[in-house]
Coordinates of C-alpha atoms in Angstrom, one line a residue:
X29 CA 282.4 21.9 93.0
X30 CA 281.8 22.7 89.1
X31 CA 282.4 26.6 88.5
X32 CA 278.6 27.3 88.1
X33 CA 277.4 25.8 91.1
X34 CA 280.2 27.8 93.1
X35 CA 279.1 30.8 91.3
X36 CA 275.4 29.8 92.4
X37 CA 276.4 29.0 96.1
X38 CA 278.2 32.3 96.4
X39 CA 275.7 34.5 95.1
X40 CA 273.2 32.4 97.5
X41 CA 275.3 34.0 100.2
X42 CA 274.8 38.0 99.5
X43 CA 271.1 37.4 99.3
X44 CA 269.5 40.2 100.6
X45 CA 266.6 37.5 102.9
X46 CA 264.0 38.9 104.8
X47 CA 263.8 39.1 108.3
X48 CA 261.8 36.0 110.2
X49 CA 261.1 38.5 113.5
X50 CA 257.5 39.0 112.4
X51 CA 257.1 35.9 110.8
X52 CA 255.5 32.9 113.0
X53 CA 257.1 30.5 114.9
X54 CA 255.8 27.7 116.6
X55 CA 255.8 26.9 119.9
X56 CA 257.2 23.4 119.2
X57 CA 260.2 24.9 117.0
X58 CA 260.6 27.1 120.2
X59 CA 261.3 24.6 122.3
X60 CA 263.3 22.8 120.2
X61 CA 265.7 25.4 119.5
X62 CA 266.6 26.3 123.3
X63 CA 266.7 22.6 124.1
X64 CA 270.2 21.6 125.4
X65 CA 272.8 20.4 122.4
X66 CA 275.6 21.0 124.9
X67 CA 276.1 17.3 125.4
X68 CA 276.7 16.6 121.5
X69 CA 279.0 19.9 121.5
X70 CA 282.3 17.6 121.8
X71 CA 280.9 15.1 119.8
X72 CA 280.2 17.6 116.9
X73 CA 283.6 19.3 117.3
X74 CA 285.6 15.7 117.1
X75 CA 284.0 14.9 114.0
X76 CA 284.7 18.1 112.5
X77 CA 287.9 18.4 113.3
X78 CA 288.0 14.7 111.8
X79 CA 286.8 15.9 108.4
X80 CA 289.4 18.1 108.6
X81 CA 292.2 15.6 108.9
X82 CA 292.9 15.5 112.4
X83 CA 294.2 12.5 114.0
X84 CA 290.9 12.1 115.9
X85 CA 289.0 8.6 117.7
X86 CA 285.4 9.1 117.6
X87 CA 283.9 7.0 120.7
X88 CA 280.9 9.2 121.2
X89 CA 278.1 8.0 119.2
X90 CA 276.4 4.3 118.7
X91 CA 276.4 3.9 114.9
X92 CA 278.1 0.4 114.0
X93 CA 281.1 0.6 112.2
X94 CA 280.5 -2.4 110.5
X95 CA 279.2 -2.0 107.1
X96 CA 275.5 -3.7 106.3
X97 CA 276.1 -7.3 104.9
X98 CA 276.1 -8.1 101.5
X99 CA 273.4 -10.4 101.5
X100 CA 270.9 -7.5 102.7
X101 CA 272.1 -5.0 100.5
X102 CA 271.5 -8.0 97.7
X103 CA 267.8 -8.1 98.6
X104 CA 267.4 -4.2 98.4
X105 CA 269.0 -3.9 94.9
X106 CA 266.9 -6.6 94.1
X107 CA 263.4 -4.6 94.9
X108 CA 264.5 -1.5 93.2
X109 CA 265.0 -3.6 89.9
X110 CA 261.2 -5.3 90.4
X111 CA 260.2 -1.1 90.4
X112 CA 259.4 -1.8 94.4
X113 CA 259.6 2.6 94.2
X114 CA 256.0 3.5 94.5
X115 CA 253.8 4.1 97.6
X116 CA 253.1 1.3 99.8
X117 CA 250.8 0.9 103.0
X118 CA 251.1 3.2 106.2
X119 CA 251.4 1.0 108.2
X120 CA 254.5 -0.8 105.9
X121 CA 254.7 -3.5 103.9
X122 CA 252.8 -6.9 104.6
X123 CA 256.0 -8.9 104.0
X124 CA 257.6 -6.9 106.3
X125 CA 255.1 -7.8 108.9
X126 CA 253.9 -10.9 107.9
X127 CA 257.8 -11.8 108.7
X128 CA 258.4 -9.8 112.3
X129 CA 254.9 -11.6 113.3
X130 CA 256.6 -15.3 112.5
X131 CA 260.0 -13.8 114.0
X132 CA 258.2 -12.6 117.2
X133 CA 255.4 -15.8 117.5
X134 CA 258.8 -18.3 117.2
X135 CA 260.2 -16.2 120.0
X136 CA 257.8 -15.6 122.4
X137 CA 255.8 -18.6 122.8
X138 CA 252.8 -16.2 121.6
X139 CA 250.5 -16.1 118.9
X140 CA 251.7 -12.6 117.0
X141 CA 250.2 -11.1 114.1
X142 CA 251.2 -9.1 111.1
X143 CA 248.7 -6.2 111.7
X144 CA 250.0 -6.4 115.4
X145 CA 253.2 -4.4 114.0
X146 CA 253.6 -1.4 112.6
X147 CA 256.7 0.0 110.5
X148 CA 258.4 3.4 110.9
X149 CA 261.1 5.6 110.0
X150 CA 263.8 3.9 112.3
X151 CA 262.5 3.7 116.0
X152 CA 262.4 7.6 116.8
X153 CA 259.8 7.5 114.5
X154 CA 258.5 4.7 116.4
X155 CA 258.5 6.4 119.6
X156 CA 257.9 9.7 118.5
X157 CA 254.4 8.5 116.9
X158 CA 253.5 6.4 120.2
X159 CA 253.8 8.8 122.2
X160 CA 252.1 10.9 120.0
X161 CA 249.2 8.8 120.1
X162 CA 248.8 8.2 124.1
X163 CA 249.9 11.7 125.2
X164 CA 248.7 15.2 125.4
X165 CA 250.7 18.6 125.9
X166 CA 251.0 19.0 129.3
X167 CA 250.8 14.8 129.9
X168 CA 254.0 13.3 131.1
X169 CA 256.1 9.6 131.0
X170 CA 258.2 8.1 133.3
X171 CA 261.6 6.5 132.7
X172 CA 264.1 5.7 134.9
X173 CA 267.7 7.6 134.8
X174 CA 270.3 7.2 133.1
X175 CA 268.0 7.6 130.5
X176 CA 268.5 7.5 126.8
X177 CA 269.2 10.5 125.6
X178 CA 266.7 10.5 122.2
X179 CA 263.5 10.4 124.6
X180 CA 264.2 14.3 126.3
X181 CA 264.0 16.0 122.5
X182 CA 261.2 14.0 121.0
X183 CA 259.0 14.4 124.6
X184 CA 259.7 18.4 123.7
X185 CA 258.8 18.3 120.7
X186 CA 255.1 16.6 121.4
X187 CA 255.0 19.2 124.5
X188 CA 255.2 16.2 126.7
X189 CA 257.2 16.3 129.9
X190 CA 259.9 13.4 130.9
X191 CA 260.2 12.4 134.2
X192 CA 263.4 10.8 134.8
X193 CA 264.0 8.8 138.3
X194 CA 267.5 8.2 139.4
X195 CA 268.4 4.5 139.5
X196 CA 270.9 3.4 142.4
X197 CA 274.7 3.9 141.6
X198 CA 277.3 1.6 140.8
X199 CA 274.8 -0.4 138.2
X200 CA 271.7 1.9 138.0
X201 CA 269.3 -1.4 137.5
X202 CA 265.9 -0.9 136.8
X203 CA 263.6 -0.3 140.1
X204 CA 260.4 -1.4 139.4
X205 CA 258.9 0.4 142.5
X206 CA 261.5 3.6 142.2
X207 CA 259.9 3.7 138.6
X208 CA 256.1 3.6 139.4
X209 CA 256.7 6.0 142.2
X210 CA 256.8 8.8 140.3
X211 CA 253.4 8.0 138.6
X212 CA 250.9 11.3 139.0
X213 CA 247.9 12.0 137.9
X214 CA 249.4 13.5 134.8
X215 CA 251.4 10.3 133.7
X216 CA 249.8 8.5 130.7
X217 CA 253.0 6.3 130.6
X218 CA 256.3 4.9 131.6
X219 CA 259.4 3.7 129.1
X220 CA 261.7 0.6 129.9
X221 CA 264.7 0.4 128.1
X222 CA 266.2 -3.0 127.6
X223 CA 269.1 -3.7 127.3
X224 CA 269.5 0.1 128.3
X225 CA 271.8 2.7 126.3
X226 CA 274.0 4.1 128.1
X227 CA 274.4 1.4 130.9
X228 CA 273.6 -1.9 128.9
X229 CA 271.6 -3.3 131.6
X230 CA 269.4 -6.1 130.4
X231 CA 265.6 -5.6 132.8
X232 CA 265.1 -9.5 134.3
X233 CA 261.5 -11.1 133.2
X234 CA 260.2 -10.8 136.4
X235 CA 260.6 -7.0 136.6
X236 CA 259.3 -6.9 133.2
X237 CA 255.9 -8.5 133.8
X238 CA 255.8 -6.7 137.2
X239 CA 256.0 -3.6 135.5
X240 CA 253.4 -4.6 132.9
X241 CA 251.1 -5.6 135.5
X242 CA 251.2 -2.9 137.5
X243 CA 250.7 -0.2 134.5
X244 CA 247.7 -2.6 133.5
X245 CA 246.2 -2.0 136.5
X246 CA 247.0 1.7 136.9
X247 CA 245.6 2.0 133.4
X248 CA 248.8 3.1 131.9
X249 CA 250.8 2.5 128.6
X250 CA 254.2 0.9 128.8
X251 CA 256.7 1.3 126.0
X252 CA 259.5 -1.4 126.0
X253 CA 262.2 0.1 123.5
X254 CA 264.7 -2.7 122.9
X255 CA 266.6 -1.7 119.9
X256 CA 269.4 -3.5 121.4
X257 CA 267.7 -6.8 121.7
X258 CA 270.6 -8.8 119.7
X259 CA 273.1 -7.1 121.4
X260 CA 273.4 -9.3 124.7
X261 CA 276.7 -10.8 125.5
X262 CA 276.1 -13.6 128.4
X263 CA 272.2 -14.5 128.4
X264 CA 270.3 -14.1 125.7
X265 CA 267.5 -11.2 125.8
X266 CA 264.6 -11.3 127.3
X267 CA 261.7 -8.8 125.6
X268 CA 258.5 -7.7 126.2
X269 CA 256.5 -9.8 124.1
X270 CA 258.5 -13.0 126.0
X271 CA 256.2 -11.9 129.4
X272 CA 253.2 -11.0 128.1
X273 CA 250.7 -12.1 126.6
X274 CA 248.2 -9.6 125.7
X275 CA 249.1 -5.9 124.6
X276 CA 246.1 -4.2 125.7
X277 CA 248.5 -1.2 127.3
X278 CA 252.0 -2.8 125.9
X279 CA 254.0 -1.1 122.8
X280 CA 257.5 -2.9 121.9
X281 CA 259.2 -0.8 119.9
X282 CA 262.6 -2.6 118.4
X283 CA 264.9 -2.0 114.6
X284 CA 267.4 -3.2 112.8
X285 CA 269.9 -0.1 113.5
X286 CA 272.4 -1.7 115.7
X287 CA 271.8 -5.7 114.9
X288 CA 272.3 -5.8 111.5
X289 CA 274.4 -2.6 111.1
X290 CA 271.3 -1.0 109.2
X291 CA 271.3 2.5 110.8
X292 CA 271.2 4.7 108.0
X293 CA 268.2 2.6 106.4
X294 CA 265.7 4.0 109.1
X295 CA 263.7 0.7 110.1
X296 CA 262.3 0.1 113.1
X297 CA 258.5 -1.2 114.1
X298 CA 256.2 -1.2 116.6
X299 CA 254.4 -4.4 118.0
X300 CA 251.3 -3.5 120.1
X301 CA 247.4 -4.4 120.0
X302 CA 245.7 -4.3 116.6
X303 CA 243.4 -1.4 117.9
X304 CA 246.4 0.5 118.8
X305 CA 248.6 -0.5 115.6
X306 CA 245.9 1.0 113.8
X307 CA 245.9 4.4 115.5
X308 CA 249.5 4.3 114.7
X309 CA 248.8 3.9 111.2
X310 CA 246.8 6.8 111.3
X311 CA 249.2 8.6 112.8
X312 CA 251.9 7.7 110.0
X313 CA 249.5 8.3 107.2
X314 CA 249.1 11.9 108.5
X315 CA 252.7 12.5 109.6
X316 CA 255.1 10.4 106.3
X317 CA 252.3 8.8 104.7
X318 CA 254.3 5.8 104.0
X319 CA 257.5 4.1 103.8
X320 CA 260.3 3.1 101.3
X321 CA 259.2 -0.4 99.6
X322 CA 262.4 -1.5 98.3
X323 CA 264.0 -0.3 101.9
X324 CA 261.3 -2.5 103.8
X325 CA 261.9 -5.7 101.3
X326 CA 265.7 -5.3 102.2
X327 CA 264.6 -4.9 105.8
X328 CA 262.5 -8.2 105.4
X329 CA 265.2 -10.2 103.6
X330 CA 267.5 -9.1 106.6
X331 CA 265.1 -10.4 108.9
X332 CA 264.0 -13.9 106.2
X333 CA 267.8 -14.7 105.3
X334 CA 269.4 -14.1 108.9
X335 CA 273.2 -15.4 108.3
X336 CA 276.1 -15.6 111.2
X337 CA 276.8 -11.9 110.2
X338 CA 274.9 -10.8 112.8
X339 CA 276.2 -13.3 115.7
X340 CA 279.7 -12.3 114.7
X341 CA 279.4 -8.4 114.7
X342 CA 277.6 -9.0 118.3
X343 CA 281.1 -11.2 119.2
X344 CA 283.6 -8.7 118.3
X345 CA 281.3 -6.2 120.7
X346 CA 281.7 -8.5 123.0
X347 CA 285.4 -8.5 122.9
X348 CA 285.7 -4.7 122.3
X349 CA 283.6 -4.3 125.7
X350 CA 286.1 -6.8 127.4
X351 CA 289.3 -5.0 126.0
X352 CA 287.9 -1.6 127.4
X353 CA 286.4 -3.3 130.8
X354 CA 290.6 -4.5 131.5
X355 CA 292.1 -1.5 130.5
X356 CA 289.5 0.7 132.5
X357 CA 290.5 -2.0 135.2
X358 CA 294.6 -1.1 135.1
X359 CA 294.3 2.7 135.2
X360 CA 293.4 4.5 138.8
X361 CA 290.7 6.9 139.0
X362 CA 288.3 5.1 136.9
X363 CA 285.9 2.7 137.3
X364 CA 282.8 0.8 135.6
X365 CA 280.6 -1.8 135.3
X366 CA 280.1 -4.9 132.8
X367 CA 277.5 -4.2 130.5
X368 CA 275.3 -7.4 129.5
X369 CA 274.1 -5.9 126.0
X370 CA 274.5 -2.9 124.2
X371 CA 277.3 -0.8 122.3
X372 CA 278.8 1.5 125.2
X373 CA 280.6 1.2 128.5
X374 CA 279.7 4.3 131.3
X375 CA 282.8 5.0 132.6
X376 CA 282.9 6.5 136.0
X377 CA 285.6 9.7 135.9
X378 CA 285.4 10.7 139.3
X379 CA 284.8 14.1 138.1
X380 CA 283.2 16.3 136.1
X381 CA 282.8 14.4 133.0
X382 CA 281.8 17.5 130.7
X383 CA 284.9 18.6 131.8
X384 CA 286.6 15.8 131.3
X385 CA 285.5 15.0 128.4
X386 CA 285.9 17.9 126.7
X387 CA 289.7 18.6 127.5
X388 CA 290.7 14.6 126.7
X389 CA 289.1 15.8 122.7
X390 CA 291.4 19.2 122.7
X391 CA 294.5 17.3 124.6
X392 CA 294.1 13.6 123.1
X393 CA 292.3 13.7 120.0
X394 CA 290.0 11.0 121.6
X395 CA 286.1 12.1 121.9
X396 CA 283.9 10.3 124.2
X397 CA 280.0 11.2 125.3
X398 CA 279.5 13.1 128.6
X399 CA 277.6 11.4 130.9
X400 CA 275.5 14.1 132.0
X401 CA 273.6 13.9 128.8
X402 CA 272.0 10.7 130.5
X403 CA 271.0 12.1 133.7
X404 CA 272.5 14.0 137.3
X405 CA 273.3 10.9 138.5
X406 CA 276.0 10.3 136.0
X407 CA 277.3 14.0 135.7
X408 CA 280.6 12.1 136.6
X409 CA 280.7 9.6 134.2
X410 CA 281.2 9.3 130.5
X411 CA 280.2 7.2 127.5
X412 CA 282.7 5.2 125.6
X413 CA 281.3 3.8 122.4
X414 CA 282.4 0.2 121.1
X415 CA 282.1 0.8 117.0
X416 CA 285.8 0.9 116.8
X417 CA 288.0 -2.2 116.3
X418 CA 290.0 -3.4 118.9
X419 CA 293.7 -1.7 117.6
X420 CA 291.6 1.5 117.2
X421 CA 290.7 1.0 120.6
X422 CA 294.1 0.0 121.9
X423 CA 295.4 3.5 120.9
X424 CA 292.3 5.6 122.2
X425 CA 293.3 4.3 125.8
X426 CA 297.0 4.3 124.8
X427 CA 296.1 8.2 124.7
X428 CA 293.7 8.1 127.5
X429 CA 296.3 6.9 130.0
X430 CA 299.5 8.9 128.6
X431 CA 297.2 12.0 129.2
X432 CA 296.0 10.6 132.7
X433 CA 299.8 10.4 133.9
X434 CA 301.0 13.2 132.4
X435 CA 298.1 15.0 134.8
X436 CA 298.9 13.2 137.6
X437 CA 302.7 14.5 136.9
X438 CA 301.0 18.0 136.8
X439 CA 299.4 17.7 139.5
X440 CA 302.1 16.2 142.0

């Protein structure tokens, strides 16, 4: 740091600052700052410790290690020198939509149209503005559990309440009728994840348009968040949009995060009715007022100039998750099940996996998510991430099962 800006940064520290006791707070901040972090705690500490030179394997969070492909980055520097830096629509960039509608009509068998989608800073934004448009403090959504762990924070901070129903152990599948069960009179909606984060399970077609047809006829909104869409291993995935036809009461929300290794370019869309796409657009006009350009015309000629890049990142996930499923397979006292899709593997620990996870980070070096983060039902398990390479890998669970002997030892 040049001498002046240390000078500046130190002198920023003895500033006498008022007090914020009398000042206003609101009740959204409020809830936000007493919600639970604890599950990111080791997370945080690994990747610290990390910047600080320690010999540390992050496997707790789903970024892609893989760097964003050349031909993608090509079409974004491209924009910027055509001056693609100035405000743009809402609701994002025509191109942008023009080509998700061709994508998603090609797909589906349907008839999709551009103003049928609606762009958004990644797809938090995306869910974070649809529920923002179907609910109302006090309202509440249904999802079943293990859940994703993004939907608890952005429910708080709409004032929204998320009820989570436990799915049945070993594989935690989606249970159409365990789902709808816990439908009330203050329910304006239930999310379906697909394939799922943390357990990768990919929700079969007919469950899908079960579920759709029963939230029709309850009159309630169904959100199909399916960010891992590319991500499937054996069978190729099945969305939303595949199943129905009309989205009256159906929002799809979807990115390019994880499939094209694009997570720091915050892209991700909605694909609902026109009516409802434009209530969305309202709500981004009031809330960001628009996008990047030049981010969306990369996002587009990601999505126009689709190259093996992507089918080879989703291969090498594909062998990362079979490395871990056969070590998991040779060491006792753990357990888990193949996921179809996705970047994680929930590992069953037998025991407290806060606890476990946070003494593997302090003995091992290797951090992994807890599983209670997800839900009760997996307070025993943890998440191991795949964005590492295979020899990065190998020596995580080199680690892991040194320290699982050596307690073993202990304990005998």
């Amino acid at each position: 740091m040049p001498r002046e800006n240390q000078e500046y940064f130190e002198s920023s520290l003895s500033y006498d600052r008022p007090s914020m006791s009398k000042l206003p707070i609101s009740s959204v901040s409020q809830r936000l700052s007493f919600a639970d972090n604890s599950a990111w705690a080791v997370h945080t500490d690994a990747m610290q410790r990390l910047a600080q030179g320690e010999s540390i394997i992050p496997l707790s969070l789903g970024d892609p290690d893989f760097n964003t492909p050349d031909y993608i980055n090509v079409g974004l520097i491209e924009a910027i020198k055509q001056h693609r830096t100035h405000y743009t629509s809402p609701a994002g960039e025509e191109r942008l939509k023009i080509e998700l509608a061709r994508l998603e009509t090609r797909s589906s068998g349907f008839q999709r149209h551009p103003n049928q989608f609606t762009v958004f800073h990644g797809a938090t934004g995306a869910i974070h503005a649809t529920l923002s448009c179907i609910a109302n403090p006090g309202d509440n959504v249904v999802t079943s559990e293990p859940k994703y762990i993004g939907y608890e924070p952005t429910c708080m901070a709409i004032g929204v309440e998320l009820k989570t129903v436990a799915m049945q152990a070993p594989k935690f599948e989606v249970d159409v009728a365990a789902l709808l069960s816990a439908v009330d009179e203050r329910t304006v909606g239930v999310i379906v994840n697909t394939p799922s984060n943390p357990m990768g399970n990919v929700t079969p077609a007919d469950d899908l348009k079960r579920l759709a047809e029963e939230c029709r006829r309850r009159n309630l909104w169904l959100i199909s968040d399916e960010v891992y869409s590319l991500l499937c291993f054996e069978e190729k995935h099945v969305s939303m949009l595949n199943v129905v036809e009309h989205l009256e009461n159906v929002i799809v929300v979807d990115s390019l995060s994880k499939s094209h290794a694009m997570s720091g370019w915050r892209v991700g869309w909605t694909a609902s009715s026109p009516e409802f796409s434009e209530r969305l657009a309202d709500f981004a006009l009031g809330a960001f007022f628009c996008g990047s350009p030049f981010i969306q015309d990369g996002a587009t000629y990601a999505l126009k100039h689709n190259t093996q890049r992507v089918q080879k990142m989703v291969e090498q996930y594909k062998q990362r998750r079979n490395y871990t499923l056969d070590r998991i397979q040779c060491i006792e006292g753990l357990s888990a099940e193949q996921p179809a899709g996705g970047m994680f593997v929930m590992v069953n620990v037998h025991e407290n996996g806060d606890r476990f996870a946070r003494q593997l980070l302090d003995e091992t070096g290797v951090s992994v998510f807890p599983g209670s983060a997800s839900g009760e039902c997996t307070r025993n398990y943890v998440r191991i991430g795949l964005a590492k390479p295979v020899h990065e890998l190998e020596e995580a669970w080199n680690r892991i099962q040194d320290w699982l002997d050596s307690r073993k030892k202990t304990a005998a």
